[in-house]
Amino acid sequence: MDTIETLRGQRGDVGHLFQGDRVHRDVYTSPEIFALEQERLFARTWQFLGHASQVPKPGDFVTTEIAGRPLILVRAADKSLSVMMNRCAHKGAKVLTEPAGNTGRALRCPYHGWSYRLDGSLLGLPIQKDYEGTRLRECENGKGLERIASAERRGFVFVRLGGEGPSFEEYFGPALSFLDMMADRSPEGELEAIVPPLRVSIKCNWKIYLENINDSLHVFAAHEPTMIAGRQIWSPKTPDEPRPMPVEQLAGFQAGTGFEFIEKMGARVMPEGHSLLGLAASVHSHYGEDPDYLAAMTEAYGEERAKAILSYMPQNGVMYPSVALKGSPQVMRVLRPIAADRTVLEAWCFRAKGAPPMMAERSMLYNRLVFSPLSLVAQDDVHLFETAQKSLLASGNPWISLHRGHRPGEENDFGKDKSGIDEIVMRNQHRAWAKYMAPAWSGGGA
Ligand code: FES
Ligand SMILES: [Fe+2]
């Protein structure tokens, strides 16, 4: 049987833990595999760091930590963005200790006072004369803060932590359109992040959460209590009585009510683990739009294009391994793995520039109603994620089933329309996982 002991014997080759239609429990429970993911999967692929609207002026910064690396995103004097390690080149102290702020024209380490320009290069150090004749300027320490590869699209800033891996465009390919889907809903084509994001700590492996995002089948079992509560809360006097916003959003969890509805929603898988659920419809399809907003969108894009943007309401676009977006209600979830059995969920919402305040309210309300620790909906899910994480540790059959809809040769089905209920979206994630978890990077992108 495959165990972590046999993994060590295979020099960290863990690809056999995914067998095309089933996946071994060690993938979710092993601290050793979690450590390998940090250095392989999360360093070789692209992770969301933050949004450009968080740092509008020169010197503005945000700090964060991704896959164990402390990071700084800073706006330079020429308005460009830089991402660097938040680790002083002297003795490793954190250079910036606040979550956000303005650092002026330089970054200064609080430990011994080394300072850096906004691009991370070394600006000055105390008692310069004592470094004359030393090798400091020739080695890494003399170069300043370590730069991290970054890329921006429509304000969304991503990083690739390691030196090897595909380019941003190669890696995300058609999944980049999910970011456009978010920003195109602004009549000005721009978003502002409403910060800080909601952060929730969950006692499960990040993949248990990620698989669930495009797992449409669970809605009818796991969210039955929410469906019942939704029906009890709201009983309109007439069929066209306008629904309050929370009722509109909760009603989504009973939209269509039936397997036929989710089958017809449709799904698509893409290279590198990305996927889209809800090609034809989703639980968000029934949201009404404010007449002022419709008018602003029509003026900005023309009638046909505005209609196309607004009628496109997929359930989720997943940018593997850690981002999922909803064009409407303009929310984004980001998974921050902390340990094999601990994940922090960041739920972001956005203000679409030029749109009425109702749109930002919709985004913020959805986050609270569906993702927060007090949410009716999240409680249905989190309870199941945490019990699964615990029970996977018990002895017995160590394999998780991903058989629903599996067909030989499906690994070439990129871009084809699939049933919205097919577990291919999860198998596709594990295929990407096995690829990036290989001991040596084999090169190539999509
Ligand atoms: S650790 Fe930063 S100046 Fe010494
Ligand atoms: Fe759910």
Tab-separated table of C-alpha atoms and ligand atoms in Angstrom:
chain	number	residue	atom	x	y	z
A	1	MET	CA	0.000	0.000	0.000
A	2	ASP	CA	1.216	3.517	-0.722
A	3	THR	CA	2.370	5.300	2.379
A	4	ILE	CA	4.582	8.237	3.120
A	5	GLU	CA	7.418	5.761	3.876
A	6	THR	CA	7.314	4.493	0.302
A	7	LEU	CA	7.272	8.115	-0.902
A	8	ARG	CA	10.585	8.774	0.747
A	9	GLY	CA	11.969	5.678	-0.977
A	10	GLN	CA	10.937	7.179	-4.314
A	11	ARG	CA	12.826	10.433	-3.718
A	12	GLY	CA	9.716	12.482	-3.379
A	13	ASP	CA	7.904	11.144	-6.458
A	14	VAL	CA	4.249	11.410	-5.431
A	15	GLY	CA	2.522	11.258	-8.827
A	16	HIS	CA	1.296	7.694	-8.178
A	17	LEU	CA	-0.996	8.988	-5.423
A	18	PHE	CA	-3.399	10.136	-8.141
A	19	GLN	CA	-4.539	7.286	-10.380
A	20	GLY	CA	-6.756	9.097	-12.888
A	21	ASP	CA	-10.046	8.244	-11.183
A	22	ARG	CA	-9.061	8.104	-7.504
A	23	VAL	CA	-6.696	9.872	-5.152
A	24	HIS	CA	-4.850	8.658	-2.054
A	25	ARG	CA	-5.716	10.152	1.335
A	26	ASP	CA	-2.025	11.065	1.995
A	27	VAL	CA	-2.512	13.857	-0.555
A	28	TYR	CA	-4.792	15.548	2.008
A	29	THR	CA	-3.298	14.450	5.323
A	30	SER	CA	0.489	14.110	5.060
A	31	PRO	CA	2.645	16.937	6.498
A	32	GLU	CA	5.533	15.712	4.292
A	33	ILE	CA	3.437	16.084	1.150
A	34	PHE	CA	2.273	19.496	2.346
A	35	ALA	CA	5.932	20.583	2.674
A	36	LEU	CA	6.650	19.285	-0.852
A	37	GLU	CA	3.666	21.244	-2.197
A	38	GLN	CA	5.070	24.471	-0.774
A	39	GLU	CA	8.362	24.076	-2.630
A	40	ARG	CA	7.015	22.494	-5.826
A	41	LEU	CA	3.374	23.224	-6.655
A	42	PHE	CA	3.068	26.634	-4.980
A	43	ALA	CA	6.511	27.861	-6.060
A	44	ARG	CA	6.234	26.735	-9.696
A	45	THR	CA	2.718	28.034	-10.375
A	46	TRP	CA	1.147	31.499	-10.062
A	47	GLN	CA	-0.504	32.730	-6.847
A	48	PHE	CA	-2.692	35.775	-6.294
A	49	LEU	CA	-0.962	38.331	-4.058
A	50	GLY	CA	-3.145	41.422	-4.032
A	51	HIS	CA	-4.898	44.062	-6.104
A	52	ALA	CA	-3.248	47.114	-7.670
A	53	SER	CA	-5.956	49.350	-6.165
A	54	GLN	CA	-4.502	48.601	-2.706
A	55	VAL	CA	-1.330	50.547	-3.592
A	56	PRO	CA	-2.369	53.564	-5.694
A	57	LYS	CA	0.479	55.981	-4.765
A	58	PRO	CA	4.289	55.685	-4.885
A	59	GLY	CA	5.538	54.131	-1.648
A	60	ASP	CA	2.188	52.401	-0.925
A	61	PHE	CA	2.709	48.783	0.098
A	62	VAL	CA	0.968	45.669	1.339
A	63	THR	CA	2.662	42.730	3.030
A	64	THR	CA	1.503	39.137	3.017
A	65	GLU	CA	2.749	35.578	3.251
A	66	ILE	CA	2.299	32.942	0.571
A	67	ALA	CA	3.558	29.352	0.876
A	68	GLY	CA	5.757	30.340	3.808
A	69	ARG	CA	7.381	33.304	2.007
A	70	PRO	CA	6.943	36.781	3.522
A	71	LEU	CA	6.271	39.193	0.638
A	72	ILE	CA	5.976	42.911	-0.084
A	73	LEU	CA	3.990	44.460	-2.935
A	74	VAL	CA	5.043	48.087	-3.405
A	75	ARG	CA	4.289	50.893	-5.889
A	76	ALA	CA	7.472	52.597	-7.191
A	77	ALA	CA	7.911	56.286	-8.107
A	78	ASP	CA	7.411	55.468	-11.819
A	79	LYS	CA	4.055	53.830	-10.835
A	80	SER	CA	5.331	50.309	-11.623
A	81	LEU	CA	4.695	47.503	-9.140
A	82	SER	CA	7.413	45.419	-7.505
A	83	VAL	CA	7.167	42.273	-5.451
A	84	MET	CA	10.040	41.270	-3.198
A	85	MET	CA	10.797	39.086	-0.224
A	86	ASN	CA	10.079	40.804	3.072
A	87	ARG	CA	13.378	39.532	4.453
A	88	CYS	CA	16.297	41.857	5.108
A	89	ALA	CA	19.452	41.040	3.161
A	90	HIS	CA	21.472	41.573	6.364
A	91	LYS	CA	20.160	39.090	8.927
A	92	GLY	CA	16.696	38.249	7.725
A	93	ALA	CA	14.435	40.512	9.807
A	94	LYS	CA	11.092	41.545	8.320
A	95	VAL	CA	11.691	44.935	6.693
A	96	LEU	CA	8.030	45.990	6.760
A	97	THR	CA	5.980	44.785	9.695
A	98	GLU	CA	2.611	46.460	9.008
A	99	PRO	CA	-0.001	44.791	6.780
A	100	ALA	CA	-0.274	47.957	4.641
A	101	GLY	CA	0.866	51.578	4.557
A	102	ASN	CA	3.210	54.008	2.793
A	103	THR	CA	6.955	53.588	3.159
A	104	GLY	CA	7.969	56.890	1.526
A	105	ARG	CA	10.883	56.746	-0.898
A	106	ALA	CA	12.723	53.867	0.751
A	107	LEU	CA	12.246	50.761	2.877
A	108	ARG	CA	14.234	50.725	6.104
A	109	CYS	CA	14.856	47.605	8.155
A	110	PRO	CA	13.917	48.125	11.805
A	111	TYR	CA	16.746	45.873	13.083
A	112	HIS	CA	20.050	47.602	12.100
A	113	GLY	CA	18.827	50.196	9.624
A	114	TRP	CA	19.801	48.834	6.199
A	115	SER	CA	17.684	50.656	3.625
A	116	TYR	CA	16.377	49.727	0.188
A	117	ARG	CA	14.970	51.545	-2.836
A	118	LEU	CA	11.373	50.827	-3.874
A	119	ASP	CA	12.659	48.291	-6.421
A	120	GLY	CA	14.398	46.387	-3.587
A	121	SER	CA	17.987	47.351	-4.468
A	122	LEU	CA	20.275	48.239	-1.567
A	123	LEU	CA	20.299	51.973	-0.894
A	124	GLY	CA	22.433	52.350	2.177
A	125	LEU	CA	23.775	50.754	5.324
A	126	PRO	CA	25.175	52.153	8.545
A	127	ILE	CA	28.977	52.512	8.895
A	128	GLN	CA	29.686	51.987	5.184
A	129	LYS	CA	33.458	52.211	5.691
A	130	ASP	CA	33.545	48.936	7.607
A	131	TYR	CA	32.296	47.126	4.476
A	132	GLU	CA	35.115	48.447	2.284
A	133	GLY	CA	37.358	45.596	1.239
A	134	THR	CA	34.694	42.974	2.097
A	135	ARG	CA	32.838	40.796	-0.421
A	136	LEU	CA	29.396	42.216	0.460
A	137	ARG	CA	28.777	44.001	-2.852
A	138	GLU	CA	29.664	40.894	-4.871
A	139	CYS	CA	27.252	38.504	-3.160
A	140	GLU	CA	23.441	38.243	-2.854
A	141	ASN	CA	23.359	40.186	0.399
A	142	GLY	CA	24.792	43.234	-1.344
A	143	LYS	CA	22.107	43.161	-4.069
A	144	GLY	CA	19.246	43.963	-1.722
A	145	LEU	CA	15.818	42.389	-1.281
A	146	GLU	CA	15.146	39.328	-3.397
A	147	ARG	CA	12.825	40.131	-6.317
A	148	ILE	CA	9.895	37.809	-7.022
A	149	ALA	CA	8.409	37.292	-10.506
A	150	SER	CA	5.063	39.083	-10.720
A	151	ALA	CA	2.406	39.841	-13.318
A	152	GLU	CA	-0.700	42.041	-13.343
A	153	ARG	CA	-3.939	41.718	-15.280
A	154	ARG	CA	-6.897	44.078	-14.833
A	155	GLY	CA	-5.438	45.038	-11.432
A	156	PHE	CA	-5.012	41.455	-10.144
A	157	VAL	CA	-1.382	40.898	-9.138
A	158	PHE	CA	0.017	37.361	-9.194
A	159	VAL	CA	3.434	36.010	-8.227
A	160	ARG	CA	5.531	32.988	-9.061
A	161	LEU	CA	7.666	32.326	-6.018
A	162	GLY	CA	10.267	30.033	-7.546
A	163	GLY	CA	12.722	30.647	-10.357
A	164	GLU	CA	11.346	27.871	-12.563
A	165	GLY	CA	7.896	27.353	-14.052
A	166	PRO	CA	5.706	28.595	-16.908
A	167	SER	CA	5.110	32.269	-17.669
A	168	PHE	CA	1.911	33.910	-16.345
A	169	GLU	CA	0.246	33.882	-19.798
A	170	GLU	CA	1.284	30.294	-20.567
A	171	TYR	CA	0.149	29.041	-17.193
A	172	PHE	CA	-3.321	30.566	-17.061
A	173	GLY	CA	-4.099	30.676	-20.800
A	174	PRO	CA	-7.897	30.830	-21.304
A	175	ALA	CA	-8.444	31.102	-17.532
A	176	LEU	CA	-7.167	34.709	-17.711
A	177	SER	CA	-10.606	35.540	-19.113
A	178	PHE	CA	-12.013	35.005	-15.582
A	179	LEU	CA	-10.224	38.197	-14.507
A	180	ASP	CA	-11.666	40.051	-17.497
A	181	MET	CA	-15.121	38.734	-16.564
A	182	MET	CA	-14.742	40.509	-13.201
A	183	ALA	CA	-13.395	43.817	-14.515
A	184	ASP	CA	-15.672	44.024	-17.583
A	185	ARG	CA	-18.628	44.404	-15.218
A	186	SER	CA	-17.365	47.893	-14.457
A	187	PRO	CA	-18.541	50.556	-16.942
A	188	GLU	CA	-14.980	51.951	-16.633
A	189	GLY	CA	-13.374	48.518	-16.953
A	190	GLU	CA	-11.713	48.841	-13.539
A	191	LEU	CA	-12.215	47.407	-10.065
A	192	GLU	CA	-11.262	48.521	-6.585
A	193	ALA	CA	-10.667	45.887	-3.930
A	194	ILE	CA	-12.718	46.432	-0.769
A	195	VAL	CA	-10.123	45.599	1.856
A	196	PRO	CA	-9.223	43.830	4.006
A	197	PRO	CA	-10.683	40.585	2.691
A	198	LEU	CA	-12.682	38.388	5.016
A	199	ARG	CA	-10.342	35.717	6.423
A	200	VAL	CA	-11.598	32.395	7.789
A	201	SER	CA	-9.437	29.624	9.240
A	202	ILE	CA	-10.696	26.124	8.388
A	203	LYS	CA	-9.383	22.824	9.768
A	204	CYS	CA	-8.990	21.008	6.471
A	205	ASN	CA	-6.550	20.545	3.638
A	206	TRP	CA	-6.759	23.222	0.924
A	207	LYS	CA	-7.681	20.627	-1.741
A	208	ILE	CA	-10.813	19.584	0.137
A	209	TYR	CA	-12.000	23.182	-0.138
A	210	LEU	CA	-10.818	23.682	-3.710
A	211	GLU	CA	-12.527	20.521	-5.005
A	212	ASN	CA	-15.774	21.687	-3.453
A	213	ILE	CA	-15.783	24.988	-5.348
A	214	ASN	CA	-16.817	23.359	-8.621
A	215	ASP	CA	-18.544	20.356	-7.002
A	216	SER	CA	-22.101	21.109	-8.045
A	217	LEU	CA	-23.571	17.835	-6.773
A	218	HIS	CA	-23.052	18.688	-3.107
A	219	VAL	CA	-25.451	21.626	-3.279
A	220	PHE	CA	-28.505	19.374	-3.082
A	221	ALA	CA	-27.345	17.332	-0.107
A	222	ALA	CA	-25.048	19.631	1.875
A	223	HIS	CA	-27.121	22.790	1.417
A	224	GLU	CA	-30.539	21.285	1.967
A	225	PRO	CA	-30.816	23.066	5.360
A	226	THR	CA	-30.055	26.398	3.675
A	227	MET	CA	-32.642	25.728	0.986
A	228	ILE	CA	-35.249	24.991	3.636
A	229	ALA	CA	-34.308	28.098	5.647
A	230	GLY	CA	-34.460	30.211	2.483
A	231	ARG	CA	-38.002	29.021	1.758
A	232	GLN	CA	-39.086	29.648	5.358
A	233	ILE	CA	-37.640	33.162	5.519
A	234	TRP	CA	-39.378	34.487	2.430
A	235	SER	CA	-42.914	33.964	1.236
A	236	PRO	CA	-43.852	36.667	-1.284
A	237	LYS	CA	-47.399	38.004	-1.341
A	238	THR	CA	-47.345	38.065	-5.151
A	239	PRO	CA	-45.050	36.189	-7.562
A	240	ASP	CA	-43.365	39.420	-8.755
A	241	GLU	CA	-42.872	41.025	-5.361
A	242	PRO	CA	-39.249	42.291	-5.416
A	243	ARG	CA	-37.018	40.173	-3.215
A	244	PRO	CA	-34.638	41.725	-0.679
A	245	MET	CA	-30.984	41.164	-1.627
A	246	PRO	CA	-30.243	38.436	0.981
A	247	VAL	CA	-33.279	36.466	-0.157
A	248	GLU	CA	-32.218	36.837	-3.790
A	249	GLN	CA	-28.776	35.440	-2.945
A	250	LEU	CA	-30.013	32.582	-0.760
A	251	ALA	CA	-32.648	31.708	-3.333
A	252	GLY	CA	-29.786	30.794	-5.638
A	253	PHE	CA	-29.233	27.705	-3.575
A	254	GLN	CA	-32.603	26.411	-4.651
A	255	ALA	CA	-32.415	27.639	-8.259
A	256	GLY	CA	-33.710	24.995	-10.585
A	257	THR	CA	-33.769	22.519	-7.695
A	258	GLY	CA	-32.824	19.330	-9.445
A	259	PHE	CA	-29.905	17.380	-10.886
A	260	GLU	CA	-31.108	18.258	-14.362
A	261	PHE	CA	-30.442	21.939	-13.646
A	262	ILE	CA	-26.838	21.358	-12.597
A	263	GLU	CA	-26.136	18.889	-15.391
A	264	LYS	CA	-27.270	21.561	-17.848
A	265	MET	CA	-25.204	24.274	-16.165
A	266	GLY	CA	-22.263	22.814	-18.015
A	267	ALA	CA	-18.562	22.699	-17.149
A	268	ARG	CA	-15.276	23.001	-18.963
A	269	VAL	CA	-11.766	21.978	-17.982
A	270	MET	CA	-8.592	23.704	-19.111
A	271	PRO	CA	-4.908	22.797	-18.991
A	272	GLU	CA	-3.073	23.228	-15.664
A	273	GLY	CA	-6.075	22.374	-13.471
A	274	HIS	CA	-8.226	25.418	-14.287
A	275	SER	CA	-11.988	24.991	-14.794
A	276	LEU	CA	-15.261	26.778	-15.356
A	277	LEU	CA	-18.619	25.697	-13.955
A	278	GLY	CA	-21.851	27.218	-15.231
A	279	LEU	CA	-21.515	27.804	-18.986
A	280	ALA	CA	-25.213	28.124	-19.647
A	281	ALA	CA	-26.611	29.038	-16.233
A	282	SER	CA	-25.718	29.102	-12.554
A	283	VAL	CA	-27.232	29.859	-9.176
A	284	HIS	CA	-26.462	33.529	-9.907
A	285	SER	CA	-28.359	33.708	-13.209
A	286	HIS	CA	-31.540	35.092	-11.708
A	287	TYR	CA	-30.007	38.251	-10.182
A	288	GLY	CA	-31.764	41.362	-11.383
A	289	GLU	CA	-29.789	44.428	-12.509
A	290	ASP	CA	-30.336	48.028	-11.445
A	291	PRO	CA	-31.693	50.191	-14.367
A	292	ASP	CA	-28.987	52.871	-13.803
A	293	TYR	CA	-26.314	50.212	-13.991
A	294	LEU	CA	-27.776	48.768	-17.192
A	295	ALA	CA	-27.768	52.254	-18.700
A	296	ALA	CA	-24.130	52.904	-17.673
A	297	MET	CA	-23.005	49.549	-19.090
A	298	THR	CA	-24.887	50.132	-22.359
A	299	GLU	CA	-23.313	53.549	-22.726
A	300	ALA	CA	-19.847	52.172	-22.038
A	301	TYR	CA	-19.937	49.027	-24.182
A	302	GLY	CA	-22.895	49.303	-26.582
A	303	GLU	CA	-26.083	47.305	-26.179
A	304	GLU	CA	-24.930	43.956	-27.549
A	305	ARG	CA	-21.629	43.763	-25.670
A	306	ALA	CA	-23.210	45.027	-22.426
A	307	LYS	CA	-25.854	42.287	-22.670
A	308	ALA	CA	-23.200	39.648	-23.301
A	309	ILE	CA	-21.161	40.777	-20.256
A	310	LEU	CA	-24.148	40.909	-17.929
A	311	SER	CA	-25.729	37.628	-18.970
A	312	TYR	CA	-22.459	35.737	-18.374
A	313	MET	CA	-22.788	34.542	-14.766
A	314	PRO	CA	-20.833	31.329	-14.284
A	315	GLN	CA	-20.874	29.617	-10.917
A	316	ASN	CA	-17.086	29.712	-10.543
A	317	GLY	CA	-13.976	30.133	-12.622
A	318	VAL	CA	-11.149	28.278	-10.869
A	319	MET	CA	-7.603	29.474	-11.484
A	320	TYR	CA	-5.700	26.512	-10.083
A	321	PRO	CA	-4.397	26.066	-7.428
A	322	SER	CA	-5.784	28.787	-5.214
A	323	VAL	CA	-8.229	31.257	-6.811
A	324	ALA	CA	-11.938	31.077	-7.656
A	325	LEU	CA	-13.960	33.956	-9.097
A	326	LYS	CA	-17.609	34.844	-9.598
A	327	GLY	CA	-18.257	37.579	-12.160
A	328	SER	CA	-21.547	38.284	-10.470
A	329	PRO	CA	-21.639	38.935	-7.508
A	330	GLN	CA	-17.994	39.972	-8.100
A	331	VAL	CA	-16.341	37.953	-5.376
A	332	MET	CA	-13.099	36.042	-5.325
A	333	ARG	CA	-11.966	33.301	-3.005
A	334	VAL	CA	-8.262	32.712	-2.394
A	335	LEU	CA	-6.976	29.666	-0.537
A	336	ARG	CA	-3.909	30.131	1.651
A	337	PRO	CA	-2.681	26.692	2.770
A	338	ILE	CA	-1.201	26.873	6.288
A	339	ALA	CA	-0.655	23.174	7.129
A	340	ALA	CA	-1.820	19.792	5.808
A	341	ASP	CA	-4.935	20.190	7.961
A	342	ARG	CA	-5.309	23.989	8.068
A	343	THR	CA	-6.336	26.463	5.365
A	344	VAL	CA	-7.122	30.142	5.509
A	345	LEU	CA	-9.841	31.232	3.119
A	346	GLU	CA	-9.645	34.838	1.942
A	347	ALA	CA	-12.932	36.108	0.544
A	348	TRP	CA	-12.441	39.297	-1.495
A	349	CYS	CA	-15.082	41.651	-2.783
A	350	PHE	CA	-14.820	44.511	-5.255
A	351	ARG	CA	-16.273	47.863	-6.181
A	352	ALA	CA	-16.814	48.188	-9.930
A	353	LYS	CA	-15.840	51.743	-10.914
A	354	GLY	CA	-18.744	53.634	-12.474
A	355	ALA	CA	-21.360	51.180	-11.146
A	356	PRO	CA	-24.045	52.139	-8.589
A	357	PRO	CA	-23.334	51.410	-4.874
A	358	MET	CA	-25.787	48.494	-5.011
A	359	MET	CA	-23.195	46.440	-6.917
A	360	ALA	CA	-20.559	46.739	-4.173
A	361	GLU	CA	-23.255	46.009	-1.560
A	362	ARG	CA	-24.131	42.842	-3.459
A	363	SER	CA	-20.507	41.758	-3.465
A	364	MET	CA	-20.007	42.454	0.265
A	365	LEU	CA	-23.310	40.865	1.237
A	366	TYR	CA	-22.512	37.686	-0.698
A	367	ASN	CA	-19.214	37.348	1.181
A	368	ARG	CA	-20.931	37.664	4.544
A	369	LEU	CA	-23.932	35.552	3.633
A	370	VAL	CA	-22.083	32.674	1.994
A	371	PHE	CA	-18.430	32.592	3.158
A	372	SER	CA	-18.222	34.110	6.656
A	373	PRO	CA	-18.038	31.991	9.838
A	374	LEU	CA	-21.590	33.122	10.649
A	375	SER	CA	-22.924	32.151	7.251
A	376	LEU	CA	-25.714	29.611	6.925
A	377	VAL	CA	-24.165	28.310	3.723
A	378	ALA	CA	-20.524	28.068	4.871
A	379	GLN	CA	-21.532	26.135	7.959
A	380	ASP	CA	-23.031	23.406	5.786
A	381	ASP	CA	-19.694	23.046	3.966
A	382	VAL	CA	-17.078	23.672	6.658
A	383	HIS	CA	-18.551	21.066	8.969
A	384	LEU	CA	-18.246	18.475	6.174
A	385	PHE	CA	-14.710	19.541	5.182
A	386	GLU	CA	-13.504	19.251	8.775
A	387	THR	CA	-15.115	15.880	9.451
A	388	ALA	CA	-13.691	14.500	6.174
A	389	GLN	CA	-10.210	15.736	7.104
A	390	LYS	CA	-10.439	13.936	10.455
A	391	SER	CA	-11.882	10.686	9.193
A	392	LEU	CA	-9.326	10.393	6.387
A	393	LEU	CA	-6.722	9.750	9.109
A	394	ALA	CA	-8.450	6.541	10.171
A	395	SER	CA	-7.225	3.188	8.843
A	396	GLY	CA	-9.155	1.387	6.109
A	397	ASN	CA	-9.528	2.031	2.393
A	398	PRO	CA	-7.158	4.963	1.765
A	399	TRP	CA	-8.590	5.940	-1.646
A	400	ILE	CA	-11.021	8.788	-2.432
A	401	SER	CA	-13.383	8.199	-5.361
A	402	LEU	CA	-13.429	10.616	-8.291
A	403	HIS	CA	-15.099	8.149	-10.665
A	404	ARG	CA	-18.261	10.090	-11.606
A	405	GLY	CA	-18.234	10.601	-15.387
A	406	HIS	CA	-14.670	9.250	-15.816
A	407	ARG	CA	-13.827	8.143	-19.371
A	408	PRO	CA	-10.468	6.946	-20.743
A	409	GLY	CA	-8.728	9.680	-22.738
A	410	GLU	CA	-10.509	12.520	-20.926
A	411	GLU	CA	-7.177	14.211	-20.231
A	412	ASN	CA	-7.426	15.625	-23.759
A	413	ASP	CA	-10.923	17.025	-23.284
A	414	PHE	CA	-9.797	20.616	-22.725
A	415	GLY	CA	-12.357	23.175	-23.831
A	416	LYS	CA	-15.119	20.599	-24.492
A	417	ASP	CA	-18.545	21.141	-22.954
A	418	LYS	CA	-19.172	18.711	-20.093
A	419	SER	CA	-22.056	18.024	-17.765
A	420	GLY	CA	-22.046	20.389	-14.781
A	421	ILE	CA	-22.157	17.358	-12.526
A	422	ASP	CA	-19.049	15.561	-13.870
A	423	GLU	CA	-16.147	15.046	-11.443
A	424	ILE	CA	-13.759	15.771	-14.313
A	425	VAL	CA	-13.223	19.260	-12.804
A	426	MET	CA	-11.607	17.622	-9.749
A	427	ARG	CA	-9.682	14.987	-11.696
A	428	ASN	CA	-8.290	17.817	-13.792
A	429	GLN	CA	-7.028	19.532	-10.618
A	430	HIS	CA	-5.260	16.380	-9.465
A	431	ARG	CA	-3.677	15.872	-12.901
A	432	ALA	CA	-2.111	19.331	-12.599
A	433	TRP	CA	-1.096	18.534	-9.020
A	434	ALA	CA	0.750	15.379	-10.121
A	435	LYS	CA	2.479	17.293	-12.934
A	436	TYR	CA	3.793	20.092	-10.721
A	437	MET	CA	4.668	17.774	-7.834
A	438	ALA	CA	7.177	15.876	-9.998
A	439	PRO	CA	10.650	16.081	-8.402
A	440	ALA	CA	12.205	18.000	-11.310
A	441	TRP	CA	10.510	20.737	-13.330
A	442	SER	CA	10.201	19.359	-16.858
A	443	GLY	CA	9.626	22.753	-18.495
A	444	GLY	CA	6.816	23.923	-20.729
A	445	GLY	CA	3.563	25.581	-19.838
A	446	ALA	CA	0.132	24.789	-21.191
B	1	FES	S1	18.493	42.496	9.845
B	1	FES	FE1	17.921	44.179	8.689
B	1	FES	S2	19.403	45.659	9.066
B	1	FES	FE2	20.059	43.951	10.192
B	2	FE	FE	-21.158	24.461	-0.590
